[in-house]
mmCIF file of C-alpha atoms in Angstrom:
data_model
loop_
_atom_site.group_PDB
_atom_site.id
_atom_site.type_symbol
_atom_site.label_atom_id
_atom_site.label_comp_id
_atom_site.label_asym_id
_atom_site.label_seq_id
_atom_site.Cartn_x
_atom_site.Cartn_y
_atom_site.Cartn_z
ATOM 1 C CA PRO A 229 -10.705 29.899 -19.686
ATOM 2 C CA GLU A 230 -9.825 32.035 -22.525
ATOM 3 C CA ASP A 231 -6.463 33.360 -20.534
ATOM 4 C CA PRO A 232 -3.200 32.498 -22.409
ATOM 5 C CA LEU A 233 -1.471 31.991 -18.972
ATOM 6 C CA ARG A 234 -4.117 29.262 -18.043
ATOM 7 C CA GLU A 235 -2.329 26.457 -19.228
ATOM 8 C CA PHE A 236 0.981 27.529 -17.477
ATOM 9 C CA THR A 237 -0.889 27.916 -14.416
ATOM 10 C CA GLU A 238 -2.360 24.457 -14.131
ATOM 11 C CA ALA A 239 1.257 23.302 -14.971
ATOM 12 C CA VAL A 240 2.309 25.201 -11.832
ATOM 13 C CA ILE A 241 -0.446 24.141 -9.607
ATOM 14 C CA GLU A 242 0.214 20.545 -10.590
ATOM 15 C CA LYS A 243 3.974 20.581 -9.904
ATOM 16 C CA VAL A 244 3.206 22.497 -6.564
ATOM 17 C CA THR A 245 0.790 19.927 -5.531
ATOM 18 C CA GLN A 246 3.459 17.250 -6.537
ATOM 19 C CA ILE A 247 6.308 19.052 -4.460
ATOM 20 C CA ASP A 248 3.467 19.334 -1.394
ATOM 21 C CA ARG A 249 3.005 15.359 -1.629
ATOM 22 C CA ILE A 250 6.734 14.700 -1.565
ATOM 23 C CA THR A 251 7.361 17.099 1.106
ATOM 24 C CA LYS A 252 4.744 15.364 3.546
ATOM 25 C CA GLU A 253 6.183 11.931 2.739
ATOM 26 C CA LEU A 254 9.848 13.227 3.382
ATOM 27 C CA ILE A 255 8.584 14.536 6.757
ATOM 28 C CA ASP A 256 6.583 11.264 7.304
ATOM 29 C CA TYR A 257 9.631 9.429 6.930
ATOM 30 C CA GLY A 258 11.857 11.786 8.726
ATOM 31 C CA ARG A 259 9.894 11.998 11.852
ATOM 32 C CA PRO A 260 8.002 8.963 12.895
ATOM 33 C CA ARG A 261 4.887 9.572 15.077
ATOM 34 C CA GLU A 262 3.846 8.123 18.348
ATOM 35 C CA LEU A 263 1.621 5.167 17.868
ATOM 36 C CA GLU A 264 -2.297 5.694 18.950
ATOM 37 C CA LEU A 265 -2.929 2.036 19.539
ATOM 38 C CA ARG A 266 -6.600 0.592 19.484
ATOM 39 C CA THR A 267 -7.662 -3.015 19.635
ATOM 40 C CA VAL A 268 -9.676 -3.677 16.310
ATOM 41 C CA ASP A 269 -10.604 -6.208 13.678
ATOM 42 C CA ILE A 270 -8.013 -5.803 11.007
ATOM 43 C CA GLN A 271 -10.365 -7.039 8.344
ATOM 44 C CA ARG A 272 -12.521 -3.831 8.809
ATOM 45 C CA VAL A 273 -9.339 -1.614 8.212
ATOM 46 C CA VAL A 274 -8.708 -3.280 5.280
ATOM 47 C CA ASP A 275 -12.161 -3.402 3.849
ATOM 48 C CA SER A 276 -12.307 0.178 4.484
ATOM 49 C CA VAL A 277 -9.370 0.704 2.115
ATOM 50 C CA LEU A 278 -10.704 -1.552 -0.498
ATOM 51 C CA ARG A 279 -13.914 0.491 -0.633
ATOM 52 C CA LEU A 280 -12.293 3.758 -1.176
ATOM 53 C CA ALA A 281 -10.131 1.873 -3.866
ATOM 54 C CA ALA A 282 -13.295 0.244 -5.550
ATOM 55 C CA ALA A 283 -14.252 3.076 -8.257
ATOM 56 C CA ARG A 284 -10.464 3.071 -9.574
ATOM 57 C CA ALA A 285 -10.400 -0.634 -9.573
ATOM 58 C CA ARG A 286 -13.817 -0.816 -11.740
ATOM 59 C CA SER A 287 -12.265 1.790 -14.127
ATOM 60 C CA GLN A 288 -9.204 -0.440 -14.791
ATOM 61 C CA ARG A 289 -11.261 -3.611 -14.794
ATOM 62 C CA VAL A 290 -9.575 -4.921 -11.859
ATOM 63 C CA GLU A 291 -11.787 -7.387 -9.655
ATOM 64 C CA PHE A 292 -11.156 -7.556 -5.964
ATOM 65 C CA HIS A 293 -11.266 -10.863 -4.204
ATOM 66 C CA ARG A 294 -11.701 -10.825 -0.255
ATOM 67 C CA ASN A 295 -10.521 -14.200 1.497
ATOM 68 C CA PHE A 296 -11.301 -13.109 4.995
ATOM 69 C CA SER A 297 -10.709 -15.461 7.811
ATOM 70 C CA ARG A 298 -13.537 -16.428 10.157
ATOM 71 C CA ASN A 299 -12.810 -15.684 13.817
ATOM 72 C CA LEU A 300 -9.649 -13.728 13.329
ATOM 73 C CA PRO A 301 -8.188 -12.566 16.622
ATOM 74 C CA LEU A 302 -8.240 -8.748 17.254
ATOM 75 C CA VAL A 303 -4.928 -6.833 17.030
ATOM 76 C CA SER A 304 -3.565 -3.915 18.344
ATOM 77 C CA ILE A 305 -2.531 -1.210 16.060
ATOM 78 C CA ASP A 306 -2.547 2.589 15.220
ATOM 79 C CA VAL A 307 -5.479 2.568 12.917
ATOM 80 C CA GLU A 308 -4.612 5.633 10.801
ATOM 81 C CA ARG A 309 -1.043 4.296 10.475
ATOM 82 C CA MET A 310 -1.986 1.194 9.016
ATOM 83 C CA ASN A 311 -4.471 2.531 6.941
ATOM 84 C CA GLU A 312 -1.824 4.349 5.030
ATOM 85 C CA VAL A 313 0.199 1.023 4.733
ATOM 86 C CA PHE A 314 -2.788 -0.763 3.154
ATOM 87 C CA SER A 315 -3.733 2.077 1.115
ATOM 88 C CA ASN A 316 -0.331 2.287 -0.113
ATOM 89 C CA LEU A 317 -0.099 -1.534 -1.160
ATOM 90 C CA VAL A 318 -3.690 -1.520 -2.691
ATOM 91 C CA THR A 319 -2.522 1.343 -4.651
ATOM 92 C CA ASN A 320 0.668 -0.100 -5.932
ATOM 93 C CA ALA A 321 -1.255 -3.325 -6.777
ATOM 94 C CA LEU A 322 -3.670 -1.125 -9.118
ATOM 95 C CA ASP A 323 -0.678 0.645 -10.601
ATOM 96 C CA ALA A 324 0.614 -2.516 -11.702
ATOM 97 C CA MET A 325 -2.633 -3.721 -13.127
ATOM 98 C CA SER A 326 -3.497 -0.865 -15.600
ATOM 99 C CA GLU A 327 -5.094 -3.007 -17.895
ATOM 100 C CA GLY A 328 -7.291 -5.240 -15.649
ATOM 101 C CA GLY A 329 -6.578 -8.067 -13.416
ATOM 102 C CA HIS A 330 -7.497 -9.416 -10.222
ATOM 103 C CA LEU A 331 -6.609 -8.279 -6.745
ATOM 104 C CA THR A 332 -6.938 -10.660 -3.655
ATOM 105 C CA VAL A 333 -6.818 -9.773 -0.223
ATOM 106 C CA THR A 334 -6.335 -12.674 2.342
ATOM 107 C CA THR A 335 -6.607 -12.389 6.075
ATOM 108 C CA LYS A 336 -5.324 -15.562 8.339
ATOM 109 C CA GLU A 337 -3.934 -16.387 11.515
ATOM 110 C CA ALA A 338 -0.452 -17.725 11.359
ATOM 111 C CA LEU A 339 0.191 -21.108 12.312
ATOM 112 C CA ASP A 340 1.967 -20.202 15.674
ATOM 113 C CA GLN A 341 -1.088 -18.408 16.578
ATOM 114 C CA LYS A 342 0.644 -15.377 17.522
ATOM 115 C CA ARG A 343 0.190 -13.220 14.463
ATOM 116 C CA VAL A 344 -2.121 -12.242 12.021
ATOM 117 C CA LEU A 345 -1.266 -12.029 8.308
ATOM 118 C CA VAL A 346 -2.864 -9.741 5.717
ATOM 119 C CA GLU A 347 -1.808 -10.826 2.026
ATOM 120 C CA ILE A 348 -2.296 -8.423 -0.860
ATOM 121 C CA ALA A 349 -1.772 -10.312 -4.049
ATOM 122 C CA ASN A 350 -2.194 -8.798 -7.598
ATOM 123 C CA THR A 351 -1.826 -10.478 -11.161
ATOM 124 C CA GLY A 352 0.019 -7.492 -12.472
ATOM 125 C CA LYS A 353 3.320 -7.527 -14.285
ATOM 126 C CA GLY A 354 5.440 -8.622 -11.440
ATOM 127 C CA ILE A 355 8.720 -7.183 -10.354
ATOM 128 C CA PRO A 356 12.126 -8.543 -11.319
ATOM 129 C CA SER A 357 14.278 -9.985 -8.710
ATOM 130 C CA ARG A 358 16.810 -7.296 -8.810
ATOM 131 C CA LYS A 359 14.409 -4.497 -8.020
ATOM 132 C CA ARG A 360 12.508 -6.786 -5.616
ATOM 133 C CA GLN A 361 15.709 -6.550 -3.312
ATOM 134 C CA GLN A 362 15.604 -2.593 -3.143
ATOM 135 C CA LEU A 363 11.831 -1.988 -2.660
ATOM 136 C CA PHE A 364 12.020 -0.829 0.742
ATOM 137 C CA THR A 365 15.180 1.199 0.132
ATOM 138 C CA PRO A 366 14.298 4.911 0.541
ATOM 139 C CA PHE A 367 14.131 6.811 -2.583
ATOM 140 C CA PHE A 368 14.058 3.742 -4.833
ATOM 141 C CA THR A 369 11.206 3.846 -7.141
ATOM 142 C CA THR A 370 10.131 1.762 -10.074
ATOM 143 C CA LYS A 371 7.368 4.457 -11.220
ATOM 144 C CA PRO A 372 8.253 7.870 -13.362
ATOM 145 C CA ASP A 373 6.565 10.031 -10.774
ATOM 146 C CA GLY A 374 7.300 8.040 -7.683
ATOM 147 C CA THR A 375 9.357 9.269 -4.916
ATOM 148 C CA GLY A 376 10.556 5.883 -3.432
ATOM 149 C CA LEU A 377 9.211 6.556 -0.105
ATOM 150 C CA GLY A 378 5.882 4.765 0.117
ATOM 151 C CA LEU A 379 7.155 0.974 0.541
ATOM 152 C CA ALA A 380 9.970 2.609 3.165
ATOM 153 C CA ILE A 381 7.236 4.209 5.147
ATOM 154 C CA CYS A 382 5.108 1.221 5.229
ATOM 155 C CA GLN A 383 7.991 -0.913 6.442
ATOM 156 C CA ARG A 384 8.686 1.641 9.281
ATOM 157 C CA ILE A 385 5.133 1.638 10.333
ATOM 158 C CA ILE A 386 5.087 -2.184 10.484
ATOM 159 C CA ASP A 387 8.205 -2.321 12.333
ATOM 160 C CA GLU A 388 6.962 0.274 14.929
ATOM 161 C CA HIS A 389 4.052 -2.188 15.261
ATOM 162 C CA HIS A 390 6.612 -5.151 15.949
ATOM 163 C CA GLY A 391 5.301 -6.945 12.750
ATOM 164 C CA SER A 392 7.150 -7.483 9.405
ATOM 165 C CA ILE A 393 6.357 -7.191 5.599
ATOM 166 C CA SER A 394 7.336 -9.496 2.955
ATOM 167 C CA VAL A 395 7.224 -9.607 -0.966
ATOM 168 C CA GLU A 396 6.906 -12.565 -3.408
ATOM 169 C CA SER A 397 6.839 -11.903 -7.077
ATOM 170 C CA LYS A 398 6.690 -13.856 -10.555
ATOM 171 C CA ILE A 399 7.318 -11.762 -13.730
ATOM 172 C CA SER A 400 5.977 -14.654 -16.003
ATOM 173 C CA GLY A 401 4.187 -17.964 -16.182
ATOM 174 C CA PRO A 402 0.603 -18.603 -14.583
ATOM 175 C CA ASN A 403 1.015 -17.192 -11.154
ATOM 176 C CA LYS A 404 2.444 -13.868 -12.543
ATOM 177 C CA GLY A 405 2.081 -10.972 -10.101
ATOM 178 C CA THR A 406 3.243 -9.823 -6.606
ATOM 179 C CA ARG A 407 2.103 -10.764 -3.315
ATOM 180 C CA PHE A 408 2.830 -8.528 -0.041
ATOM 181 C CA THR A 409 2.294 -10.352 3.424
ATOM 182 C CA VAL A 410 2.027 -8.097 6.212
ATOM 183 C CA SER A 411 2.378 -9.767 9.750
ATOM 184 C CA LEU A 412 1.348 -8.306 13.006
ATOM 185 C CA PRO A 413 1.431 -9.600 16.643
#
């Protein structure tokens, strides 16, 4: 603890960890993996992500709301990859609500009954329209320490599942915040 190089060493370790994370994201983005599909209840996947994020949410005074549909059809997904998608969306939502708010996750069957929808909505600061148009572009980021690959990777994973992802956001007014909707067959 008293070593004069300790502070320098900690800074180096922090930067190496950041480079490691960026390198892994670049590899994931550049080399898609083959999907390992399983038929599952998507609500269980989403719920496990929410449980892992619960401590951070509590520390930020963010309340989770689950609006899970009854009798939702099962979906065929790569659980690990979709876990990555939902973890990224929940993390981004929490990043947008550093001073508290509400994160609402809604699952439902689409009206055409051929798709399952997962909506992740937050009451954060919202995303201006000019930035919304670039959200899924590789290396575009609004975060000082972001790589700009998270949402690009999410979109690729969802595309590989023959699904889609969309975003709506308002930066002012009573419905301020952002909603991502993932649609899966």
